[in-house]
Amino acid sequence: DAGVIQSPRHEVTEMGQEVTLRCKPISGHDYLFWYRQTMMRGLELLIYFNNNVPIDDSGMPEDRFSAKMPNASFSTLKIQPSEPRDSAVYFCASSSSGLAGGYEQYFGPGTRLTVT
Amino acid sequence: DAKTTQPTSMDCAEGRAANLPCNHSTISGNEYVYWYRQIHSQGPQYIIHGLKNNETNEMASLIITEDRKSSTLILPHATLRDTAVYYCIVGPHSGNTPLVFGKGTRLSVIA
């Protein structure tokens, strides 16, 4: 398996522009997580899905952030409008409930977002 | 908030064992101890987890104290590629709940 795939790997945009980050989870995984990492706040959860349904979005910082999972193999995180303080590395992770419950989250390589 | 306390940084000589401590004094009976690491510019990577028994896999060993209030991750023969931030996390036995990351321990393996 190719692992969790994220695109783009790097994104530079100007303040006010719309940004869309993409994630393809590992095939067969039914949980998908979006995390954000900054120097100041470390790694923090934004939102997670189970079977394409959002379970907890309390970590989404503002209404400017939205996430969707239209099917089991694709999720997007959108920021509109973007602001310089959104600059961070955004990670997508997936996991499987499976018969044994599972214990490992598999992380993608991240998208480094810079908003100027 | 993270339920664990780890030293901010540690150094280890290449080829020696790296012992990374973690305090989790408020761990509950059904919570596991997980270790992840993050090599620079990469996503976090699972290392090992345990409940109360010591665990070993191809990457590391996990030693949990009898009262479960602390644990130690052991990398038996550290290499330069083990330089990373190591996160100790407590949580249920499931990869399906969000991980709460603390600041972790920055391990530097020195040649």
mmCIF file of C-alpha atoms in Angstrom:
data_model
loop_
_atom_site.group_PDB
_atom_site.id
_atom_site.type_symbol
_atom_site.label_atom_id
_atom_site.label_comp_id
_atom_site.label_asym_id
_atom_site.label_seq_id
_atom_site.Cartn_x
_atom_site.Cartn_y
_atom_site.Cartn_z
ATOM 1 C CA ASP A 1 0.000 0.000 0.000
ATOM 2 C CA ALA A 2 1.178 3.524 -0.748
ATOM 3 C CA GLY A 3 0.228 4.785 2.671
ATOM 4 C CA VAL A 4 -1.698 7.961 3.339
ATOM 5 C CA ILE A 5 -1.322 10.356 0.431
ATOM 6 C CA GLN A 6 -1.571 14.111 0.804
ATOM 7 C CA SER A 7 -1.462 16.824 -1.790
ATOM 8 C CA PRO A 8 -0.054 19.258 -2.376
ATOM 9 C CA ARG A 9 3.104 18.771 -0.327
ATOM 10 C CA HIS A 10 3.755 22.489 -0.281
ATOM 11 C CA GLU A 11 1.365 25.367 -0.803
ATOM 12 C CA VAL A 12 2.168 29.049 -0.824
ATOM 13 C CA THR A 13 -0.729 31.436 -1.131
ATOM 14 C CA GLU A 14 -1.648 35.007 -0.438
ATOM 15 C CA MET A 15 -3.869 36.112 2.376
ATOM 16 C CA GLY A 16 -7.513 35.990 1.414
ATOM 17 C CA GLN A 17 -7.172 33.159 -1.081
ATOM 18 C CA GLU A 18 -8.941 29.843 -0.809
ATOM 19 C CA VAL A 19 -6.788 26.832 -0.009
ATOM 20 C CA THR A 20 -7.774 23.192 -0.446
ATOM 21 C CA LEU A 21 -5.743 20.384 1.038
ATOM 22 C CA ARG A 22 -6.363 16.804 -0.063
ATOM 23 C CA CYS A 23 -5.981 13.427 1.559
ATOM 24 C CA LYS A 24 -6.328 9.849 0.379
ATOM 25 C CA PRO A 25 -6.435 7.445 3.330
ATOM 26 C CA ILE A 26 -5.167 3.890 3.291
ATOM 27 C CA SER A 27 -7.627 1.632 1.509
ATOM 28 C CA GLY A 28 -9.962 -0.104 3.929
ATOM 29 C CA HIS A 29 -9.423 2.368 6.752
ATOM 30 C CA ASP A 30 -12.654 3.769 8.140
ATOM 31 C CA TYR A 31 -11.274 6.557 10.323
ATOM 32 C CA LEU A 32 -9.676 9.712 9.013
ATOM 33 C CA PHE A 33 -8.077 12.489 11.070
ATOM 34 C CA TRP A 34 -6.849 15.966 10.221
ATOM 35 C CA TYR A 35 -4.131 17.434 12.464
ATOM 36 C CA ARG A 36 -2.272 20.721 12.308
ATOM 37 C CA GLN A 37 1.232 21.365 13.569
ATOM 38 C CA THR A 38 2.780 24.698 14.459
ATOM 39 C CA MET A 39 5.780 25.619 16.552
ATOM 40 C CA MET A 40 3.588 27.440 19.053
ATOM 41 C CA ARG A 41 0.780 24.911 19.477
ATOM 42 C CA GLY A 42 2.402 21.635 18.484
ATOM 43 C CA LEU A 43 0.262 18.897 16.940
ATOM 44 C CA GLU A 44 -3.441 19.419 17.413
ATOM 45 C CA LEU A 45 -6.528 17.659 16.119
ATOM 46 C CA LEU A 46 -8.806 19.615 13.831
ATOM 47 C CA ILE A 47 -11.503 17.097 12.898
ATOM 48 C CA TYR A 48 -12.017 13.395 12.398
ATOM 49 C CA PHE A 49 -14.377 11.185 10.418
ATOM 50 C CA ASN A 50 -15.733 7.683 10.783
ATOM 51 C CA ASN A 51 -17.167 6.054 7.679
ATOM 52 C CA ASN A 52 -17.133 9.442 5.966
ATOM 53 C CA VAL A 53 -19.185 11.088 8.724
ATOM 54 C CA PRO A 54 -17.632 13.882 10.811
ATOM 55 C CA ILE A 55 -17.479 12.795 14.436
ATOM 56 C CA ASP A 56 -15.786 15.707 16.169
ATOM 57 C CA ASP A 57 -14.967 19.060 14.622
ATOM 58 C CA SER A 58 -14.423 20.948 17.857
ATOM 59 C CA GLY A 59 -10.790 21.507 16.935
ATOM 60 C CA MET A 60 -11.606 23.436 13.785
ATOM 61 C CA PRO A 61 -10.412 26.918 14.666
ATOM 62 C CA GLU A 62 -12.948 29.046 12.862
ATOM 63 C CA ASP A 63 -15.721 29.024 10.308
ATOM 64 C CA ARG A 64 -13.071 29.711 7.709
ATOM 65 C CA PHE A 65 -12.105 26.048 8.019
ATOM 66 C CA SER A 66 -14.236 23.271 6.575
ATOM 67 C CA ALA A 67 -13.623 19.591 5.898
ATOM 68 C CA LYS A 68 -15.446 17.040 3.814
ATOM 69 C CA MET A 69 -15.173 13.368 3.104
ATOM 70 C CA PRO A 70 -17.360 12.617 0.069
ATOM 71 C CA ASN A 71 -16.243 8.983 -0.073
ATOM 72 C CA ALA A 72 -14.029 6.481 1.702
ATOM 73 C CA SER A 73 -10.985 7.307 -0.375
ATOM 74 C CA PHE A 74 -10.902 11.080 -0.333
ATOM 75 C CA SER A 75 -11.082 13.994 2.059
ATOM 76 C CA THR A 76 -10.503 17.713 1.746
ATOM 77 C CA LEU A 77 -9.687 20.462 4.205
ATOM 78 C CA LYS A 78 -10.561 23.901 2.932
ATOM 79 C CA ILE A 79 -9.584 27.291 4.295
ATOM 80 C CA GLN A 80 -11.475 30.283 2.938
ATOM 81 C CA PRO A 81 -10.279 32.976 3.260
ATOM 82 C CA SER A 82 -6.763 32.073 4.336
ATOM 83 C CA GLU A 83 -4.774 34.163 6.813
ATOM 84 C CA PRO A 84 -1.062 34.253 7.694
ATOM 85 C CA ARG A 85 -1.772 32.602 11.050
ATOM 86 C CA ASP A 86 -3.001 29.529 9.176
ATOM 87 C CA SER A 87 0.569 28.830 8.118
ATOM 88 C CA ALA A 88 1.372 25.369 9.452
ATOM 89 C CA VAL A 89 1.921 21.764 8.458
ATOM 90 C CA TYR A 90 -1.349 19.904 8.037
ATOM 91 C CA PHE A 91 -1.327 16.154 8.515
ATOM 92 C CA CYS A 92 -3.914 13.611 7.540
ATOM 93 C CA ALA A 93 -3.990 10.233 9.296
ATOM 94 C CA SER A 94 -6.127 7.140 8.936
ATOM 95 C CA SER A 95 -6.827 4.038 10.956
ATOM 96 C CA SER A 96 -8.974 0.936 10.889
ATOM 97 C CA SER A 97 -11.439 -0.203 13.515
ATOM 98 C CA GLY A 98 -11.237 -3.769 12.316
ATOM 99 C CA LEU A 99 -11.955 -6.816 14.379
ATOM 100 C CA ALA A 100 -9.103 -6.209 16.800
ATOM 101 C CA GLY A 101 -9.935 -2.567 17.348
ATOM 102 C CA GLY A 102 -6.720 -1.360 15.861
ATOM 103 C CA TYR A 103 -4.187 0.725 17.681
ATOM 104 C CA GLU A 104 -2.144 2.558 15.115
ATOM 105 C CA GLN A 105 -2.766 5.726 13.201
ATOM 106 C CA TYR A 106 -0.933 6.069 9.918
ATOM 107 C CA PHE A 107 0.100 9.587 9.062
ATOM 108 C CA GLY A 108 0.647 11.142 5.676
ATOM 109 C CA PRO A 109 3.689 13.253 4.830
ATOM 110 C CA GLY A 110 1.856 16.481 5.500
ATOM 111 C CA THR A 111 1.135 19.651 3.543
ATOM 112 C CA ARG A 112 3.240 22.662 4.433
ATOM 113 C CA LEU A 113 1.046 25.725 4.026
ATOM 114 C CA THR A 114 2.470 29.218 3.909
ATOM 115 C CA VAL A 115 0.098 32.163 3.753
ATOM 116 C CA THR A 116 1.761 35.491 2.953
ATOM 117 C CA ASP B 1 -4.284 18.551 27.380
ATOM 118 C CA ALA B 2 -1.663 15.836 27.191
ATOM 119 C CA LYS B 3 -1.685 13.489 30.161
ATOM 120 C CA THR B 4 2.032 12.830 30.015
ATOM 121 C CA THR B 5 5.257 14.542 31.057
ATOM 122 C CA GLN B 6 8.474 14.031 29.133
ATOM 123 C CA PRO B 7 11.889 15.696 29.217
ATOM 124 C CA THR B 8 12.281 18.351 26.575
ATOM 125 C CA SER B 9 15.443 16.939 25.067
ATOM 126 C CA MET B 10 18.004 14.164 25.395
ATOM 127 C CA ASP B 11 21.250 13.189 23.756
ATOM 128 C CA CYS B 12 22.465 9.676 23.057
ATOM 129 C CA ALA B 13 25.693 8.379 21.570
ATOM 130 C CA GLU B 14 25.332 6.368 18.403
ATOM 131 C CA GLY B 15 25.262 2.641 19.114
ATOM 132 C CA ARG B 16 24.241 3.091 22.720
ATOM 133 C CA ALA B 17 20.799 2.453 24.167
ATOM 134 C CA ALA B 18 18.478 5.426 24.304
ATOM 135 C CA ASN B 19 16.138 5.412 27.298
ATOM 136 C CA LEU B 20 13.281 7.874 27.025
ATOM 137 C CA PRO B 21 11.191 8.345 30.178
ATOM 138 C CA CYS B 22 7.554 9.334 30.437
ATOM 139 C CA ASN B 23 5.393 10.116 33.439
ATOM 140 C CA HIS B 24 1.670 9.425 33.243
ATOM 141 C CA SER B 25 0.584 9.453 36.866
ATOM 142 C CA THR B 26 -3.103 10.005 36.074
ATOM 143 C CA ILE B 27 -3.429 7.073 33.685
ATOM 144 C CA SER B 28 -6.655 5.142 34.155
ATOM 145 C CA GLY B 29 -7.027 1.383 34.296
ATOM 146 C CA ASN B 30 -8.147 0.916 30.720
ATOM 147 C CA GLU B 31 -5.724 3.334 29.107
ATOM 148 C CA TYR B 32 -2.725 2.242 27.110
ATOM 149 C CA VAL B 33 0.644 3.897 26.680
ATOM 150 C CA TYR B 34 1.559 4.657 23.070
ATOM 151 C CA TRP B 35 4.804 5.920 21.631
ATOM 152 C CA TYR B 36 5.089 7.729 18.344
ATOM 153 C CA ARG B 37 8.031 9.537 16.849
ATOM 154 C CA GLN B 38 8.365 12.304 14.314
ATOM 155 C CA ILE B 39 11.463 12.579 12.223
ATOM 156 C CA HIS B 40 12.066 16.063 10.909
ATOM 157 C CA SER B 41 9.565 17.136 8.251
ATOM 158 C CA GLN B 42 7.745 13.800 8.299
ATOM 159 C CA GLY B 43 4.435 12.666 9.753
ATOM 160 C CA PRO B 44 4.407 10.946 13.146
ATOM 161 C CA GLN B 45 5.158 7.229 13.108
ATOM 162 C CA TYR B 46 3.841 4.616 15.502
ATOM 163 C CA ILE B 47 6.515 2.792 17.509
ATOM 164 C CA ILE B 48 4.946 0.630 20.192
ATOM 165 C CA HIS B 49 2.187 0.470 22.771
ATOM 166 C CA GLY B 50 1.412 -1.390 25.991
ATOM 167 C CA LEU B 51 -1.004 -1.735 28.877
ATOM 168 C CA LYS B 52 0.957 -3.073 31.840
ATOM 169 C CA ASN B 53 3.341 -5.707 30.571
ATOM 170 C CA ASN B 54 6.642 -4.896 28.989
ATOM 171 C CA GLU B 55 6.525 -4.985 25.220
ATOM 172 C CA THR B 56 9.142 -5.406 22.523
ATOM 173 C CA ASN B 57 9.042 -5.160 18.768
ATOM 174 C CA GLU B 58 11.554 -4.685 16.004
ATOM 175 C CA MET B 59 11.875 -0.991 16.741
ATOM 176 C CA ALA B 60 11.940 -0.675 20.498
ATOM 177 C CA SER B 61 11.082 -1.966 23.945
ATOM 178 C CA LEU B 62 8.547 -0.461 26.306
ATOM 179 C CA ILE B 63 8.961 -0.842 30.044
ATOM 180 C CA ILE B 64 5.947 0.105 32.163
ATOM 181 C CA THR B 65 6.257 0.370 35.941
ATOM 182 C CA GLU B 66 4.098 -1.856 38.080
ATOM 183 C CA ASP B 67 1.945 1.067 39.233
ATOM 184 C CA ARG B 68 1.687 2.175 35.579
ATOM 185 C CA LYS B 69 2.484 5.753 36.488
ATOM 186 C CA SER B 70 5.555 5.891 34.306
ATOM 187 C CA SER B 71 7.207 4.132 31.421
ATOM 188 C CA THR B 72 10.445 4.052 29.466
ATOM 189 C CA LEU B 73 10.942 3.614 25.758
ATOM 190 C CA ILE B 74 14.203 1.900 24.940
ATOM 191 C CA LEU B 75 15.928 2.055 21.590
ATOM 192 C CA PRO B 76 18.556 -0.644 22.106
ATOM 193 C CA HIS B 77 21.158 0.539 19.603
ATOM 194 C CA ALA B 78 20.448 4.114 18.596
ATOM 195 C CA THR B 79 21.492 5.260 15.140
ATOM 196 C CA LEU B 80 21.631 8.715 13.604
ATOM 197 C CA ARG B 81 18.337 7.945 11.882
ATOM 198 C CA ASP B 82 16.670 7.685 15.287
ATOM 199 C CA THR B 83 17.107 11.422 15.806
ATOM 200 C CA ALA B 84 13.517 12.621 16.178
ATOM 201 C CA VAL B 85 10.875 13.928 18.549
ATOM 202 C CA TYR B 86 9.387 11.093 20.577
ATOM 203 C CA TYR B 87 5.832 11.395 21.878
ATOM 204 C CA CYS B 88 4.412 9.413 24.775
ATOM 205 C CA ILE B 89 0.602 9.321 24.634
ATOM 206 C CA VAL B 90 -1.983 7.650 26.836
ATOM 207 C CA GLY B 91 -5.348 6.624 25.501
ATOM 208 C CA PRO B 92 -7.800 3.791 24.932
ATOM 209 C CA HIS B 93 -6.860 0.637 23.083
ATOM 210 C CA SER B 94 -7.905 1.965 19.770
ATOM 211 C CA GLY B 95 -6.326 3.844 16.953
ATOM 212 C CA ASN B 96 -9.695 5.330 16.299
ATOM 213 C CA THR B 97 -9.638 8.065 18.869
ATOM 214 C CA PRO B 98 -7.709 11.262 18.345
ATOM 215 C CA LEU B 99 -4.165 11.298 19.623
ATOM 216 C CA VAL B 100 -3.386 14.073 22.094
ATOM 217 C CA PHE B 101 0.204 15.055 21.477
ATOM 218 C CA GLY B 102 2.296 16.810 24.082
ATOM 219 C CA LYS B 103 5.592 18.450 23.327
ATOM 220 C CA GLY B 104 7.531 15.184 23.314
ATOM 221 C CA THR B 105 11.246 14.587 23.812
ATOM 222 C CA ARG B 106 13.685 15.700 21.167
ATOM 223 C CA LEU B 107 16.269 12.911 20.959
ATOM 224 C CA SER B 108 19.551 13.730 19.310
ATOM 225 C CA VAL B 109 21.760 10.779 18.438
ATOM 226 C CA ILE B 110 25.351 11.894 18.241
ATOM 227 C CA ALA B 111 28.083 10.185 16.226
#
